Tab-separated table of C-alpha atoms and ligand atoms in Angstrom:
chain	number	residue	atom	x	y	z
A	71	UNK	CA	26.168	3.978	4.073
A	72	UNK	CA	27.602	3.760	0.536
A	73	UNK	CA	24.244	3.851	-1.090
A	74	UNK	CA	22.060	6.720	-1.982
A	75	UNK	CA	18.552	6.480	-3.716
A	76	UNK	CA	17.604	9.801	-5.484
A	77	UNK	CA	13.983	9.489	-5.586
A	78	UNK	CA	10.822	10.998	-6.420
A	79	UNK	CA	7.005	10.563	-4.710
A	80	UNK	CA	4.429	8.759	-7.078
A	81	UNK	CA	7.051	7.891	-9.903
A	82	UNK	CA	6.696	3.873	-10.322
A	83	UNK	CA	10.056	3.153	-11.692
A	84	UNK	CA	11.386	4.807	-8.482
A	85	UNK	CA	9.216	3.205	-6.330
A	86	UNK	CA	10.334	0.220	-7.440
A	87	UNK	CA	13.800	0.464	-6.556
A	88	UNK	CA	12.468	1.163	-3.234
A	89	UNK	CA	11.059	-1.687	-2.390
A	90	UNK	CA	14.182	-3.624	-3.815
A	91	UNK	CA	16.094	-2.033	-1.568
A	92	UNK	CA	13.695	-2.868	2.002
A	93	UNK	CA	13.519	-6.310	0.689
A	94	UNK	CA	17.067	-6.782	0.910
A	95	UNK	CA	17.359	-4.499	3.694
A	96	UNK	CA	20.042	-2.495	1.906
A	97	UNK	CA	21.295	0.770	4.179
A	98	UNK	CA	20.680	4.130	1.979
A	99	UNK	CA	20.391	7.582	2.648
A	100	UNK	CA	17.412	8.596	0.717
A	101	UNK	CA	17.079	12.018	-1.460
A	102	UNK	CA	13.806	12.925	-2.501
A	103	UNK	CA	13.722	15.226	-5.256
A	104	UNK	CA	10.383	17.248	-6.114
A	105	UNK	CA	9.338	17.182	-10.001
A	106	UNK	CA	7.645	20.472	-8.955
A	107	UNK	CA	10.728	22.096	-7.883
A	108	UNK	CA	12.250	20.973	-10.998
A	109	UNK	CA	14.991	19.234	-8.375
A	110	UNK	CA	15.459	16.835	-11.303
A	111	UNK	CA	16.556	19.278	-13.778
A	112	UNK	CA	18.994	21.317	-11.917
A	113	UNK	CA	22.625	20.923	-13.038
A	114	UNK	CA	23.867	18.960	-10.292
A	115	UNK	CA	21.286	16.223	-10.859
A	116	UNK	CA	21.715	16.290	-14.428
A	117	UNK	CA	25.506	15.584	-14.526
A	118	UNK	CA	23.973	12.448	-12.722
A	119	UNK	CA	21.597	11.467	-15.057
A	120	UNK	CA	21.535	14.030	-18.316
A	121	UNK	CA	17.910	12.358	-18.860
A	122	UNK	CA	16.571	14.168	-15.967
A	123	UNK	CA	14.772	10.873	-14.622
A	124	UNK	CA	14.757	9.261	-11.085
A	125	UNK	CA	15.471	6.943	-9.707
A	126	UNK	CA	18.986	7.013	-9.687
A	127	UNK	CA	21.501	5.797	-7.383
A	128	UNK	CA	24.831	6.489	-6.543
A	129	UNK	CA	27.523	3.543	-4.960
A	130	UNK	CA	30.780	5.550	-3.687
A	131	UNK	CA	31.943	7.059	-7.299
A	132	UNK	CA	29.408	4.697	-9.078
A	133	UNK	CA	26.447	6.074	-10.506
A	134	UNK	CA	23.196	4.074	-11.946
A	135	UNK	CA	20.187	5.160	-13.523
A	136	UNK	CA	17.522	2.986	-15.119
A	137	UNK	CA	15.357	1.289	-12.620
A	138	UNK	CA	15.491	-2.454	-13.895
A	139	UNK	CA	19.526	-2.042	-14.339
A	140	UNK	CA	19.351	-0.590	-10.669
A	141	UNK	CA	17.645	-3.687	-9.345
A	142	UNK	CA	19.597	-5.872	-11.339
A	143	UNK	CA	22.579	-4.184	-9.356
A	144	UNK	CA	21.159	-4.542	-5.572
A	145	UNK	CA	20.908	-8.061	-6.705
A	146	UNK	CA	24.380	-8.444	-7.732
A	147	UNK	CA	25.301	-6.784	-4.184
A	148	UNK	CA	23.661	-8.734	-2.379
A	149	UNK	CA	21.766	-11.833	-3.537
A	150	UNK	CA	20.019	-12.769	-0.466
A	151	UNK	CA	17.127	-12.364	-0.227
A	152	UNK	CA	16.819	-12.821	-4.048
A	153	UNK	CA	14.967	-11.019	-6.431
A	154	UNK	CA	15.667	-13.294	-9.118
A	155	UNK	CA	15.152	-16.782	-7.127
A	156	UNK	CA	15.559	-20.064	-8.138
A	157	UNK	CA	17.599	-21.128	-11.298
A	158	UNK	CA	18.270	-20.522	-14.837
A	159	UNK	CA	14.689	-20.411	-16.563
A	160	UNK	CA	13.045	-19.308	-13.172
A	161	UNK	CA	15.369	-15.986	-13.184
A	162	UNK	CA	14.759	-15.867	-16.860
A	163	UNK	CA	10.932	-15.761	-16.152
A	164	UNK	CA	11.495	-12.928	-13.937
A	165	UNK	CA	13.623	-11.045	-16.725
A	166	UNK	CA	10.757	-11.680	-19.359
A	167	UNK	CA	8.114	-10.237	-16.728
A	168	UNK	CA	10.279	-7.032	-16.162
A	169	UNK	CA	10.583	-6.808	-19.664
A	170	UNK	CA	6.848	-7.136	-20.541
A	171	UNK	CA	5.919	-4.801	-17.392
A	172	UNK	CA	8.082	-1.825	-18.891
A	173	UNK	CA	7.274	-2.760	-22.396
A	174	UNK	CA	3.722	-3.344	-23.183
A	175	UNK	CA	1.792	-3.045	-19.053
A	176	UNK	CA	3.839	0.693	-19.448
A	177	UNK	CA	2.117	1.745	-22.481
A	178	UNK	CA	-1.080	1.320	-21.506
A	179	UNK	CA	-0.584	2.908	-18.513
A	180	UNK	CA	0.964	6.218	-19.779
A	181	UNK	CA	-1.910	6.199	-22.229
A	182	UNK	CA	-4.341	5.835	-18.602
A	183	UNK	CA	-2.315	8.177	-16.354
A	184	UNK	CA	-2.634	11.216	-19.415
A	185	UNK	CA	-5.681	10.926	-20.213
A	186	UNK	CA	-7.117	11.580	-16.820
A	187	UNK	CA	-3.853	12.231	-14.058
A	188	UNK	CA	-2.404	14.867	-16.517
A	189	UNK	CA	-5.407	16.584	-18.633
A	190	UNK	CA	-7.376	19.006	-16.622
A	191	UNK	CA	-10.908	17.830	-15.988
A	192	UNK	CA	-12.362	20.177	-18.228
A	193	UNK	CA	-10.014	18.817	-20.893
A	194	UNK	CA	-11.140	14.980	-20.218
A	195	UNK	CA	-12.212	12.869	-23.423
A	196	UNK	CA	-14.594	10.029	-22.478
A	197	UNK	CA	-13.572	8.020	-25.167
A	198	UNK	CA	-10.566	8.352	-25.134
A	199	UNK	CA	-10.242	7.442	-21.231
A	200	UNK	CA	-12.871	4.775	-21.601
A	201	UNK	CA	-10.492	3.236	-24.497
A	202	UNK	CA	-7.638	3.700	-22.249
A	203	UNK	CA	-8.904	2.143	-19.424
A	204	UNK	CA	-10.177	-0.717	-21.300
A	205	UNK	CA	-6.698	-1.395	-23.128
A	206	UNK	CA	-5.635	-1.690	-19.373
A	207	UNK	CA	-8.026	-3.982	-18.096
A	208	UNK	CA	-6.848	-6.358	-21.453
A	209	UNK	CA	-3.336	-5.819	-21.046
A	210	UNK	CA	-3.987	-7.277	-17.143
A	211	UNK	CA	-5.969	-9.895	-18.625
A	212	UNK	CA	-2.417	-11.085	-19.851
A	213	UNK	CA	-0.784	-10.754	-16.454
A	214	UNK	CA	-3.669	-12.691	-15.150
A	215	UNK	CA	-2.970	-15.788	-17.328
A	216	UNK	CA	0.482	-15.510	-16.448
A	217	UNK	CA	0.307	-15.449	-12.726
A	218	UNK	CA	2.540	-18.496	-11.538
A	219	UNK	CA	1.431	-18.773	-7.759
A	220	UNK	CA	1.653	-16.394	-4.701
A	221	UNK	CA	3.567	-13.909	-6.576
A	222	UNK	CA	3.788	-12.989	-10.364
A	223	UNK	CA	6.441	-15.446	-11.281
A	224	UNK	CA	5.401	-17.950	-8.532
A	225	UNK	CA	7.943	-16.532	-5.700
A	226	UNK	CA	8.245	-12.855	-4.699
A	227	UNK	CA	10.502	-11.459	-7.414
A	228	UNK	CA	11.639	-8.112	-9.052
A	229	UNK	CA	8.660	-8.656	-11.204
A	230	UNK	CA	5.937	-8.203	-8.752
A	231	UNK	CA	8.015	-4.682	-7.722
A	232	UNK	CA	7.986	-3.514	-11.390
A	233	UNK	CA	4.501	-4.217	-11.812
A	234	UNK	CA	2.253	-3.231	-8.675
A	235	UNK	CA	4.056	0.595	-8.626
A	236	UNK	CA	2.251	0.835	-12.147
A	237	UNK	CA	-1.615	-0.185	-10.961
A	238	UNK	CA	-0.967	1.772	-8.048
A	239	UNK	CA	-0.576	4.369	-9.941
A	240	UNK	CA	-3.096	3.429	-12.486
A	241	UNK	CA	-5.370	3.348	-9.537
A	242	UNK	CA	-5.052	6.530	-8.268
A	243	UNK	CA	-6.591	7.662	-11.336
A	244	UNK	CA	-9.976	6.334	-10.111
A	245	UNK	CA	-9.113	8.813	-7.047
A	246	UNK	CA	-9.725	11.658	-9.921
A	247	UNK	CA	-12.163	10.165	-11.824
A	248	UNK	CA	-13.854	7.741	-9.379
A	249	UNK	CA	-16.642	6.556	-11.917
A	250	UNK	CA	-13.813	5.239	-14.139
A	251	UNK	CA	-14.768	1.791	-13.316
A	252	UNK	CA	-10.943	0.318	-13.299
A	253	UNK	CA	-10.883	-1.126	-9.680
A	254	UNK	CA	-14.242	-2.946	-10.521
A	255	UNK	CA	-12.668	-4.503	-13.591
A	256	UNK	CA	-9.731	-5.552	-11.927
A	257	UNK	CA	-9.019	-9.543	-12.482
A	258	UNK	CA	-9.605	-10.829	-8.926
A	259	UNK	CA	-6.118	-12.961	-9.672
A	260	UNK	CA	-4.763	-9.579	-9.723
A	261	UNK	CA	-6.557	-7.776	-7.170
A	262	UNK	CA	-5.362	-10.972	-5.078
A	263	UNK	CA	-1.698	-10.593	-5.772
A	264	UNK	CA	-2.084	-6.834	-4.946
A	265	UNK	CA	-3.146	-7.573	-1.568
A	266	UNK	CA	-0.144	-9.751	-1.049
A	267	UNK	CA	2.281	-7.153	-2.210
A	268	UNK	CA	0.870	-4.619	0.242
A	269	UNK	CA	0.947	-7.082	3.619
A	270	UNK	CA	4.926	-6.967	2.805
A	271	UNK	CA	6.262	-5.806	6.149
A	272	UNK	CA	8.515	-3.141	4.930
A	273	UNK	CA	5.403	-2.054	2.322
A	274	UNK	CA	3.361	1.132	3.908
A	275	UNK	CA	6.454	2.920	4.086
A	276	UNK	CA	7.392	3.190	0.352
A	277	UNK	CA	3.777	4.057	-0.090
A	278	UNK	CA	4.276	7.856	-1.843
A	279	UNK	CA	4.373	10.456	0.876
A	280	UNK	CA	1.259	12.816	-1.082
A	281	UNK	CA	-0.813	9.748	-1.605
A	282	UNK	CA	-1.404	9.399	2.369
B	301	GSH	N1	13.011	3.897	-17.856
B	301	GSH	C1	13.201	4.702	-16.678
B	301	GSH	C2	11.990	5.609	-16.507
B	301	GSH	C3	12.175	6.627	-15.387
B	301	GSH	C4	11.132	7.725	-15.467
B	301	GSH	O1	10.387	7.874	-16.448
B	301	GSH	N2	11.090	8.571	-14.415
B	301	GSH	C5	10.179	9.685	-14.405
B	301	GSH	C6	9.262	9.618	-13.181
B	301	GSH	S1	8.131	8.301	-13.346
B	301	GSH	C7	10.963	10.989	-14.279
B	301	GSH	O2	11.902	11.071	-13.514
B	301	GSH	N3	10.534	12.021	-15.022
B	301	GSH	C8	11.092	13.304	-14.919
B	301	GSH	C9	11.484	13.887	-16.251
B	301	GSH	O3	11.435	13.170	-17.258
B	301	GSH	O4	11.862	15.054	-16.277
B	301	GSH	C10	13.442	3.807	-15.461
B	301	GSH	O5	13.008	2.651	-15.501
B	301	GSH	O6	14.089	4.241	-14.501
Protein backbone atom coordinates (compact mmCIF):
# COMPACT_ATOMS: atom_id res chain seq x y z
CA UNK A 1 0.00 0.00 0.00
CA UNK A 2 2.11 2.92 -1.28
CA UNK A 3 -0.48 5.47 -0.42
CA UNK A 4 -1.21 7.20 2.79
CA UNK A 5 -4.01 9.87 3.38
CA UNK A 6 -3.25 12.09 6.46
CA UNK A 7 -6.60 13.24 7.30
CA UNK A 8 -8.70 15.09 9.56
CA UNK A 9 -12.72 14.56 10.67
CA UNK A 10 -15.08 17.44 9.38
CA UNK A 11 -12.32 19.28 7.25
CA UNK A 12 -13.96 19.47 3.54
CA UNK A 13 -10.84 19.72 1.57
CA UNK A 14 -9.86 16.40 3.25
CA UNK A 15 -12.93 14.87 2.82
CA UNK A 16 -12.70 15.36 -0.51
CA UNK A 17 -9.71 13.51 -1.22
CA UNK A 18 -11.50 10.80 0.43
CA UNK A 19 -13.99 10.19 -1.63
CA UNK A 20 -11.50 10.47 -4.67
CA UNK A 21 -9.78 7.89 -3.40
CA UNK A 22 -13.14 5.13 -2.79
CA UNK A 23 -14.18 6.17 -6.18
CA UNK A 24 -11.21 4.87 -7.70
CA UNK A 25 -10.84 2.31 -5.18
CA UNK A 26 -7.26 3.37 -4.47
CA UNK A 27 -5.55 1.09 -1.43
CA UNK A 28 -4.36 3.63 1.51
CA UNK A 29 -3.57 3.35 4.94
CA UNK A 30 -5.41 6.16 6.49
CA UNK A 31 -3.95 8.60 9.40
CA UNK A 32 -6.32 10.63 11.10
CA UNK A 33 -4.88 13.46 12.79
CA UNK A 34 -6.96 15.42 15.58
CA UNK A 35 -6.95 19.43 15.17
CA UNK A 36 -7.57 19.19 18.95
CA UNK A 37 -4.49 17.38 19.68
CA UNK A 38 -2.73 19.81 17.60
CA UNK A 39 -1.54 16.36 15.57
CA UNK A 40 -1.23 18.82 12.67
CA UNK A 41 1.25 21.04 14.17
CA UNK A 42 3.70 18.71 15.62
CA UNK A 43 7.11 18.67 13.91
CA UNK A 44 6.84 15.53 12.17
CA UNK A 45 3.69 16.62 10.34
CA UNK A 46 5.00 19.90 9.63
CA UNK A 47 8.19 18.81 7.76
CA UNK A 48 5.25 17.30 5.64
CA UNK A 49 3.35 20.15 5.07
CA UNK A 50 5.02 23.47 6.90
CA UNK A 51 1.30 24.93 6.40
CA UNK A 52 0.00 22.72 9.02
CA UNK A 53 -3.12 21.72 6.75
CA UNK A 54 -4.60 18.23 5.88
CA UNK A 55 -5.12 16.52 3.73
CA UNK A 56 -1.93 15.47 2.69
CA UNK A 57 -0.68 12.43 1.16
CA UNK A 58 2.36 10.70 0.90
CA UNK A 59 3.34 8.16 -2.42
CA UNK A 60 6.66 6.14 -1.36
CA UNK A 61 9.15 9.35 -0.96
CA UNK A 62 6.48 11.61 -2.67
CA UNK A 63 4.66 13.96 -0.70
CA UNK A 64 1.39 16.14 -1.78
CA UNK A 65 -0.54 18.61 -0.10
CA UNK A 66 -3.31 20.75 -1.56
CA UNK A 67 -6.49 18.88 -2.01
CA UNK A 68 -7.37 19.76 -5.77
CA UNK A 69 -3.48 19.02 -6.74
CA UNK A 70 -4.05 15.69 -4.69
CA UNK A 71 -7.01 14.70 -6.80
CA UNK A 72 -5.53 15.84 -9.81
CA UNK A 73 -2.74 13.20 -8.83
CA UNK A 74 -5.10 10.00 -8.05
CA UNK A 75 -6.28 10.87 -11.45
CA UNK A 76 -3.03 10.79 -13.09
CA UNK A 77 -2.51 7.27 -11.21
CA UNK A 78 -5.13 5.89 -12.19
CA UNK A 79 -7.64 7.31 -14.68
CA UNK A 80 -10.32 4.83 -14.46
CA UNK A 81 -12.84 5.49 -13.12
CA UNK A 82 -12.32 9.18 -14.12
CA UNK A 83 -12.75 12.14 -12.27
CA UNK A 84 -12.25 14.31 -15.09
CA UNK A 85 -14.45 12.30 -17.83
CA UNK A 86 -14.99 12.88 -21.19
CA UNK A 87 -12.73 15.20 -23.39
CA UNK A 88 -11.02 18.41 -23.66
CA UNK A 89 -13.77 21.13 -22.72
CA UNK A 90 -15.72 18.48 -20.58
CA UNK A 91 -12.45 18.06 -18.22
CA UNK A 92 -12.03 21.75 -18.56
CA UNK A 93 -15.62 22.22 -17.12
CA UNK A 94 -14.67 20.17 -14.27
CA UNK A 95 -11.38 22.34 -13.68
CA UNK A 96 -13.52 25.64 -13.83
CA UNK A 97 -16.06 24.04 -11.18
CA UNK A 98 -13.12 23.11 -8.78
CA UNK A 99 -11.88 26.37 -9.29
CA UNK A 100 -15.14 28.29 -8.56
CA UNK A 101 -15.94 25.75 -5.54
CA UNK A 102 -12.57 26.77 -3.71
CA UNK A 103 -12.74 30.27 -4.95
CA UNK A 104 -15.95 32.02 -4.50
CA UNK A 105 -18.62 28.69 -2.89
CA UNK A 106 -15.36 28.75 -0.12
CA UNK A 107 -15.77 32.23 0.87
CA UNK A 108 -19.05 32.22 1.66
CA UNK A 109 -18.79 29.35 3.51
CA UNK A 110 -15.91 30.36 5.88
CA UNK A 111 -17.89 33.54 6.34
CA UNK A 112 -21.12 30.78 7.41
CA UNK A 113 -19.03 28.22 9.35
CA UNK A 114 -17.47 31.47 11.74
CA UNK A 115 -20.12 33.11 12.30
CA UNK A 116 -22.04 30.36 13.96
CA UNK A 117 -19.56 26.81 14.02
CA UNK A 118 -16.70 28.93 15.58
CA UNK A 119 -18.27 31.97 17.76
CA UNK A 120 -19.69 30.83 21.00
CA UNK A 121 -23.45 31.18 21.13
CA UNK A 122 -23.37 33.93 23.39
CA UNK A 123 -21.06 35.66 20.91
CA UNK A 124 -23.60 35.05 17.81
CA UNK A 125 -24.51 38.26 15.62
CA UNK A 126 -27.90 37.84 13.89
CA UNK A 127 -27.01 39.94 11.22
CA UNK A 128 -24.19 39.04 10.58
CA UNK A 129 -25.21 35.16 10.32
CA UNK A 130 -28.42 36.08 8.60
CA UNK A 131 -26.10 38.01 5.90
CA UNK A 132 -23.93 35.06 5.83
CA UNK A 133 -26.33 32.63 5.27
CA UNK A 134 -28.02 34.56 2.68
CA UNK A 135 -24.66 35.22 0.63
CA UNK A 136 -24.75 31.31 0.67
CA UNK A 137 -28.04 30.62 -0.48
CA UNK A 138 -26.97 33.28 -3.66
CA UNK A 139 -23.72 31.89 -4.20
CA UNK A 140 -25.81 28.25 -4.66
CA UNK A 141 -28.15 30.05 -6.74
CA UNK A 142 -25.06 30.07 -9.19
CA UNK A 143 -24.32 26.38 -8.80
CA UNK A 144 -27.94 25.84 -9.46
CA UNK A 145 -27.85 27.46 -12.95
CA UNK A 146 -24.87 25.62 -13.63
CA UNK A 147 -25.94 22.13 -12.86
CA UNK A 148 -25.31 20.10 -16.20
CA UNK A 149 -27.35 16.81 -15.45
CA UNK A 150 -27.08 14.02 -12.76
CA UNK A 151 -24.01 15.43 -11.38
CA UNK A 152 -22.53 19.05 -11.26
CA UNK A 153 -20.78 18.94 -14.55
CA UNK A 154 -23.29 16.43 -16.07
CA UNK A 155 -21.21 13.10 -15.06
CA UNK A 156 -19.89 12.34 -11.55
CA UNK A 157 -16.68 14.37 -11.44
CA UNK A 158 -14.06 15.85 -8.97
CA UNK A 159 -16.40 18.74 -8.91
CA UNK A 160 -19.31 17.25 -7.20
CA UNK A 161 -16.45 15.93 -4.39
CA UNK A 162 -15.14 19.52 -3.94
CA UNK A 163 -18.42 20.90 -3.56
CA UNK A 164 -20.89 18.66 -1.38
CA UNK A 165 -17.92 18.38 1.62
CA UNK A 166 -18.58 22.29 1.80
CA UNK A 167 -22.72 22.23 2.28
CA UNK A 168 -22.17 19.41 4.41
CA UNK A 169 -20.43 21.30 6.38
CA UNK A 170 -22.39 24.40 5.85
CA UNK A 171 -25.21 22.26 7.01
CA UNK A 172 -24.12 21.21 10.10
CA UNK A 173 -24.33 24.68 11.11
CA UNK A 174 -28.16 24.41 11.16
CA UNK A 175 -27.27 21.43 13.73
CA UNK A 176 -26.09 24.57 16.07
CA UNK A 177 -28.34 26.99 15.12
CA UNK A 178 -31.34 24.97 13.82
CA UNK A 179 -33.63 28.12 13.16
CA UNK A 180 -30.99 29.30 10.64
CA UNK A 181 -33.27 28.52 7.88
CA UNK A 182 -30.35 27.26 5.30
CA UNK A 183 -31.72 23.68 4.57
CA UNK A 184 -35.18 25.34 3.79
CA UNK A 185 -33.54 27.67 1.30
CA UNK A 186 -31.68 25.13 -0.32
CA UNK A 187 -32.31 25.13 -4.36
CA UNK A 188 -34.19 21.82 -4.75
CA UNK A 189 -31.62 21.33 -7.97
CA UNK A 190 -29.19 21.24 -5.26
CA UNK A 191 -30.81 19.49 -2.56
CA UNK A 192 -31.39 16.89 -5.55
CA UNK A 193 -27.78 16.49 -6.48
CA UNK A 194 -27.01 16.12 -2.71
CA UNK A 195 -29.07 13.16 -2.47
CA UNK A 196 -27.27 11.60 -5.36
CA UNK A 197 -23.87 12.19 -3.91
CA UNK A 198 -24.87 10.48 -0.67
CA UNK A 199 -26.52 7.05 -2.40
CA UNK A 200 -22.69 6.65 -3.69
CA UNK A 201 -21.92 3.16 -2.45
CA UNK A 202 -18.64 3.86 -0.89
CA UNK A 203 -20.40 7.35 0.65
CA UNK A 204 -21.51 6.70 4.55
CA UNK A 205 -18.14 5.75 5.26
CA UNK A 206 -16.26 9.05 4.56
CA UNK A 207 -19.09 10.61 6.44
CA UNK A 208 -16.86 12.43 9.51
CA UNK A 209 -16.54 10.02 12.38
CA UNK A 210 -18.02 12.99 15.22
CA UNK A 211 -20.83 13.86 12.93
CA UNK A 212 -22.49 10.23 13.49
N1 LIG B 1 -6.36 24.77 0.24
C1 LIG B 1 -6.20 23.65 1.14
C2 LIG B 1 -7.02 23.92 2.40
C3 LIG B 1 -6.77 22.88 3.48
C4 LIG B 1 -7.30 23.35 4.82
O1 LIG B 1 -7.67 24.52 5.02
N2 LIG B 1 -7.30 22.43 5.81
C5 LIG B 1 -7.73 22.78 7.14
C6 LIG B 1 -8.89 21.88 7.58
S1 LIG B 1 -10.33 22.27 6.68
C7 LIG B 1 -6.60 22.53 8.13
O2 LIG B 1 -5.92 21.53 8.04
N3 LIG B 1 -6.43 23.44 9.09
C8 LIG B 1 -5.50 23.28 10.13
C9 LIG B 1 -4.61 24.48 10.32
O3 LIG B 1 -4.65 25.39 9.49
O4 LIG B 1 -3.85 24.48 11.28
C10 LIG B 1 -6.61 22.35 0.44
O5 LIG B 1 -7.40 22.43 -0.51
O6 LIG B 1 -6.11 21.28 0.81
Amino acid sequence: MAITFYYGAGSPFAWRVWLALEHKAIPHELKVLSFADGDNRKPEFLALNPRHKVPLITDGDFVLYESAAIVEYLEELQPVPALFPGEARSRALVRRMVCEADQYLEAANAKLIGSVLFTKPEEWDAGKITAARDALVGELGLWETAIRGDYLAGPLSAADFAVYPMLAIALRCEKKKPDLGLKAALPAKIAGWMARVEALPYFAKTWPAHWK
